[in-house]
């Protein structure tokens, strides 16, 4: 059996956003999808950053839509992706060993890696959740509860 690679577990295709998309648009994407990360693209659609749902929570007032909402709270929705994204983008290629990708995530304390082609265009994403999902599917844990057969 050959070594597992990123392509085997990555999510693709994915939705990307531009550097000038608003926080309001980003919030709507997160609310209407199952995504936890959005890749930000710059010129020529090259990946330049990432925004997680946690990044969004840090940049949106909890008072929006509530009685205590102020104009300043609402103005946060006009901020742009490039103002809240993580710029230190660490990416992998689709043929990267999954073990290496997981090690990069652990070493850098990040929860996702954009998967890019040779030109830097994002073709997918691999997340810790993808890796855990694969591991759970692959693990065969013997049943040890009531009614289990003794060896």
Short mmCIF file of C-alpha atoms in Angstrom, two decimals:
data_model
loop_
_atom_site.label_atom_id
_atom_site.label_comp_id
_atom_site.label_asym_id
_atom_site.label_seq_id
_atom_site.Cartn_x
_atom_site.Cartn_y
_atom_site.Cartn_z
CA UNK A 1 0.00 0.00 0.00
CA UNK A 2 1.38 3.42 -0.93
CA UNK A 3 1.64 6.26 1.58
CA UNK A 4 -1.44 8.39 2.06
CA UNK A 5 -1.23 11.83 0.46
CA UNK A 6 -3.14 15.07 0.94
CA UNK A 7 -5.23 14.49 -2.21
CA UNK A 8 -6.73 11.40 -0.53
CA UNK A 9 -8.43 13.39 2.26
CA UNK A 10 -8.61 17.03 1.13
CA UNK A 11 -11.86 18.85 0.45
CA UNK A 12 -12.23 20.08 -3.11
CA UNK A 13 -13.41 22.14 -4.78
CA UNK A 14 -13.69 24.91 -2.23
CA UNK A 15 -15.07 28.41 -2.15
CA UNK A 16 -12.50 31.21 -2.09
CA UNK A 17 -12.94 34.90 -1.43
CA UNK A 18 -11.11 37.97 -2.67
CA UNK A 19 -9.06 40.30 -0.50
CA UNK A 20 -11.70 43.01 -0.92
CA UNK A 21 -14.73 40.94 0.08
CA UNK A 22 -16.48 42.39 3.13
CA UNK A 23 -16.79 40.83 6.56
CA UNK A 24 -20.55 40.92 5.96
CA UNK A 25 -20.17 38.68 2.89
CA UNK A 26 -17.73 36.39 4.72
CA UNK A 27 -20.15 36.04 7.62
CA UNK A 28 -22.98 35.12 5.24
CA UNK A 29 -20.80 32.44 3.59
CA UNK A 30 -19.93 30.88 6.95
CA UNK A 31 -23.58 30.98 8.07
CA UNK A 32 -24.87 29.32 4.91
CA UNK A 33 -22.19 26.64 4.53
CA UNK A 34 -20.40 23.98 6.52
CA UNK A 35 -17.05 25.74 6.06
CA UNK A 36 -14.77 26.60 8.96
CA UNK A 37 -12.06 28.20 6.78
CA UNK A 38 -12.08 30.37 3.67
CA UNK A 39 -9.04 30.85 1.48
CA UNK A 40 -8.39 34.44 0.40
CA UNK A 41 -7.08 34.95 -3.11
CA UNK A 42 -5.25 37.94 -4.51
CA UNK A 43 -4.16 38.85 -8.00
CA UNK A 44 -4.46 36.09 -10.59
CA UNK A 45 -6.48 34.03 -8.06
CA UNK A 46 -3.35 33.04 -6.09
CA UNK A 47 -3.89 32.06 -2.44
CA UNK A 48 -2.65 34.83 -0.12
CA UNK A 49 -4.37 34.21 3.21
CA UNK A 50 -6.93 32.31 5.22
CA UNK A 51 -9.86 33.32 7.41
CA UNK A 52 -11.26 30.90 9.97
CA UNK A 53 -14.65 31.06 11.59
CA UNK A 54 -12.75 31.95 14.79
CA UNK A 55 -11.07 34.90 13.02
CA UNK A 56 -14.52 36.09 12.03
CA UNK A 57 -15.84 35.83 15.59
CA UNK A 58 -12.96 38.01 16.79
CA UNK A 59 -13.86 40.68 14.24
CA UNK A 60 -17.65 40.84 14.49
CA UNK A 61 -19.45 42.52 17.35
CA UNK A 62 -21.70 40.25 19.40
CA UNK A 63 -24.21 43.13 19.52
CA UNK A 64 -25.06 43.08 15.80
CA UNK A 65 -28.77 42.47 15.43
CA UNK A 66 -29.35 43.00 19.15
CA UNK A 67 -30.92 45.91 21.04
CA UNK A 68 -27.46 47.09 22.14
CA UNK A 69 -26.19 47.40 18.55
CA UNK A 70 -24.33 50.63 17.75
CA UNK A 71 -23.20 52.16 14.46
CA UNK A 72 -19.63 51.15 15.29
CA UNK A 73 -20.75 47.52 15.59
CA UNK A 74 -22.40 47.60 12.17
CA UNK A 75 -19.38 49.35 10.57
CA UNK A 76 -17.24 46.30 11.40
CA UNK A 77 -19.19 44.43 8.71
CA UNK A 78 -17.66 46.76 6.11
CA UNK A 79 -14.11 45.71 6.92
CA UNK A 80 -12.36 43.76 4.16
CA UNK A 81 -10.94 40.24 4.10
CA UNK A 82 -7.38 41.53 3.86
CA UNK A 83 -7.89 43.35 7.17
CA UNK A 84 -8.75 40.23 9.16
CA UNK A 85 -7.06 37.35 7.30
CA UNK A 86 -4.04 35.40 8.48
CA UNK A 87 -1.29 36.44 6.09
CA UNK A 88 1.38 33.91 7.00
CA UNK A 89 -0.06 31.39 4.59
CA UNK A 90 1.39 27.92 4.87
CA UNK A 91 0.25 25.70 2.01
CA UNK A 92 0.95 22.23 0.64
CA UNK A 93 0.70 20.49 -2.70
CA UNK A 94 -1.78 17.68 -3.31
CA UNK A 95 0.97 15.04 -3.49
CA UNK A 96 2.38 15.95 -0.05
CA UNK A 97 2.42 13.01 2.37
CA UNK A 98 -0.53 13.34 4.74
CA UNK A 99 1.75 12.62 7.69
CA UNK A 100 3.95 15.59 6.68
CA UNK A 101 0.93 17.87 6.32
CA UNK A 102 -0.36 16.83 9.75
CA UNK A 103 3.08 17.50 11.25
CA UNK A 104 3.12 21.00 9.72
CA UNK A 105 -0.30 21.72 11.24
CA UNK A 106 0.82 20.52 14.66
CA UNK A 107 4.17 22.33 14.55
CA UNK A 108 2.60 25.63 13.46
CA UNK A 109 -0.53 25.22 15.60
CA UNK A 110 -2.86 25.71 12.65
CA UNK A 111 -6.03 23.84 11.78
CA UNK A 112 -5.91 23.90 7.99
CA UNK A 113 -3.59 23.94 5.01
CA UNK A 114 -4.62 25.28 1.62
CA UNK A 115 -3.70 22.87 -1.16
CA UNK A 116 -2.18 24.77 -4.07
CA UNK A 117 -1.03 23.94 -7.58
CA UNK A 118 2.34 24.94 -9.02
CA UNK A 119 1.06 28.45 -9.79
CA UNK A 120 -0.21 29.01 -6.24
CA UNK A 121 -3.91 28.64 -7.07
CA UNK A 122 -5.92 26.97 -4.33
CA UNK A 123 -7.32 23.64 -5.51
CA UNK A 124 -8.53 22.37 -2.13
CA UNK A 125 -8.01 22.42 1.61
CA UNK A 126 -6.98 19.85 4.18
CA UNK A 127 -8.05 20.38 7.77
CA UNK A 128 -7.46 18.64 11.07
CA UNK A 129 -11.11 17.65 10.85
CA UNK A 130 -10.44 15.93 7.48
CA UNK A 131 -7.56 13.98 9.02
CA UNK A 132 -9.58 12.97 12.08
CA UNK A 133 -12.49 11.90 9.85
CA UNK A 134 -10.11 9.70 7.84
CA UNK A 135 -8.58 8.24 11.02
CA UNK A 136 -11.98 7.42 12.51
CA UNK A 137 -13.01 5.69 9.29
CA UNK A 138 -9.78 3.68 9.23
CA UNK A 139 -9.56 2.69 12.89
CA UNK A 140 -11.02 -0.62 13.88
CA UNK A 141 -11.62 -0.45 17.59
CA UNK A 142 -12.75 -3.74 19.14
CA UNK A 143 -16.01 -3.50 21.03
CA UNK A 144 -15.26 -3.72 24.76
CA UNK A 145 -18.63 -2.86 26.26
CA UNK A 146 -21.34 -5.15 27.64
CA UNK A 147 -21.87 -8.21 25.51
CA UNK A 148 -18.34 -8.22 24.09
CA UNK A 149 -16.84 -11.62 23.42
CA UNK A 150 -13.96 -12.65 25.66
CA UNK A 151 -10.79 -13.69 23.89
#
